Coordinates of C-alpha atoms in Angstrom, one line a residue:
M175 CA -63.9 -29.7 89.3
I176 CA -65.1 -26.1 88.8
V177 CA -63.2 -22.8 89.2
K178 CA -64.8 -21.7 92.5
E179 CA -63.5 -24.9 94.2
V180 CA -59.9 -24.0 93.3
M181 CA -59.7 -20.2 92.9
N182 CA -57.8 -18.0 95.3
E183 CA -60.0 -15.5 97.0
N184 CA -57.1 -13.9 98.9
F185 CA -55.6 -11.9 96.1
L186 CA -53.7 -8.6 95.9
K187 CA -55.6 -5.7 94.2
V188 CA -53.9 -2.7 92.7
S189 CA -55.3 0.6 91.3
P190 CA -54.6 2.2 87.9
S191 CA -53.0 5.2 89.7
D192 CA -50.6 3.1 91.8
I193 CA -46.9 3.7 91.0
V194 CA -45.4 0.6 89.3
G195 CA -42.4 0.5 91.6
E196 CA -44.7 0.4 94.6
V197 CA -46.8 -2.3 93.0
V198 CA -43.7 -4.4 92.2
Q199 CA -42.7 -4.1 95.9
S200 CA -46.1 -5.1 97.0
L201 CA -46.2 -8.1 94.7
Y202 CA -42.8 -9.2 96.1
K203 CA -43.8 -8.7 99.7
N204 CA -47.0 -10.7 99.2
K205 CA -45.3 -13.4 97.1
K206 CA -47.5 -12.8 94.1
S207 CA -46.6 -12.6 90.5
Y208 CA -49.9 -11.0 89.2
A209 CA -52.7 -8.7 90.4
P210 CA -56.0 -7.5 89.0
V211 CA -56.3 -3.7 88.5
I212 CA -59.4 -2.5 90.2
E213 CA -61.2 0.9 89.8
D214 CA -64.5 1.7 91.5
E215 CA -64.7 -1.9 92.7
E216 CA -64.6 -3.3 89.1
I217 CA -61.7 -5.0 87.3
V218 CA -60.3 -2.8 84.6
G219 CA -57.0 -4.6 83.9
W220 CA -54.4 -7.1 84.9
V221 CA -50.7 -6.8 85.7
T222 CA -47.9 -9.3 86.0
A223 CA -44.6 -8.8 87.7
L224 CA -42.8 -9.4 84.4
D225 CA -44.8 -6.8 82.6
L226 CA -44.2 -4.3 85.4
L227 CA -40.5 -5.0 85.6
A228 CA -40.2 -4.4 81.8
G229 CA -41.7 -0.9 82.3
C230 CA -40.5 2.2 84.1
K231 CA -40.9 2.0 87.8
H232 CA -42.1 5.6 88.1
V233 CA -45.1 5.3 85.8
K234 CA -48.6 4.6 86.9
T235 CA -50.0 1.1 86.7
E236 CA -52.5 2.0 84.0
E237 CA -49.6 2.7 81.7
A238 CA -48.2 -0.9 82.2
M239 CA -51.3 -3.0 82.6
L240 CA -53.2 -5.2 80.2
F241 CA -56.7 -4.0 79.7
L242 CA -59.6 -6.3 80.5
D243 CA -60.5 -6.8 76.8
E244 CA -56.9 -8.1 76.3
I245 CA -57.1 -10.9 78.8
K246 CA -59.1 -14.0 79.3
T247 CA -61.4 -14.2 82.4
V248 CA -63.1 -17.2 83.8
N249 CA -66.4 -17.5 85.8
P250 CA -66.5 -19.2 89.2
N251 CA -68.9 -21.8 87.7
D252 CA -66.7 -22.7 84.7
E253 CA -65.5 -26.2 84.5
I254 CA -61.7 -26.7 84.8
T255 CA -61.2 -28.7 81.6
D256 CA -58.1 -30.3 80.1
E257 CA -58.4 -27.6 77.4
L258 CA -58.2 -24.8 80.0
I259 CA -55.2 -26.5 81.7
S260 CA -53.5 -27.0 78.4
E261 CA -54.1 -23.3 77.5
I262 CA -52.5 -22.2 80.8
I263 CA -49.5 -24.4 80.2
E264 CA -49.0 -23.6 76.5
N265 CA -49.4 -19.9 76.9
E266 CA -47.4 -19.9 80.2
V267 CA -50.2 -17.9 81.8
F268 CA -49.6 -16.8 85.4
A269 CA -53.2 -16.7 86.3
Y270 CA -56.7 -15.7 85.1
P271 CA -59.0 -13.3 86.9
V272 CA -62.3 -15.0 88.1
V273 CA -65.1 -12.6 87.3
E274 CA -68.8 -12.7 88.1
N275 CA -71.2 -9.9 87.3
D276 CA -68.3 -7.6 86.3
K277 CA -66.7 -8.0 89.8
I278 CA -63.5 -9.9 90.5
V279 CA -64.2 -12.7 93.0
G280 CA -60.8 -14.5 92.8
T281 CA -57.9 -15.6 90.7
L282 CA -57.1 -18.9 89.2
S283 CA -53.5 -19.9 88.7
S284 CA -51.7 -23.1 87.7
F285 CA -50.6 -23.3 91.3
D286 CA -54.2 -23.3 92.6
I287 CA -55.0 -26.2 90.2
L288 CA -51.9 -28.1 91.2
K289 CA -52.7 -27.7 94.9
K290 CA -56.2 -29.0 94.4
L291 CA -55.0 -32.0 92.4
T292 CA -52.2 -32.8 94.8
F293 CA -54.2 -32.6 98.0
K294 CA -57.3 -34.5 96.9

């Protein structure tokens, strides 16, 4: 099984200039717990609901996000290995951005993997 067979292509995108309180509301409304931060059509960071809730709701997203060099990304053609699944579980990762040619093409969460394994 490879990432592109499992990844979610219908993901929420936020901007570094978005206000955190509005991003939290958007995450809640869309039933998401994470989002890539996109600027000029390229991924520049990653936010999770927990990270945003820990910050001030009036600051911009860029002040609360994890920068791209601080997070793991996966490629659509990467193999979903036992090691990757273990990493997600052990680190309690919400999701990884799926990046190809510096563009985000999807997200991969433990829920995406479970759905695929459950509905084979």
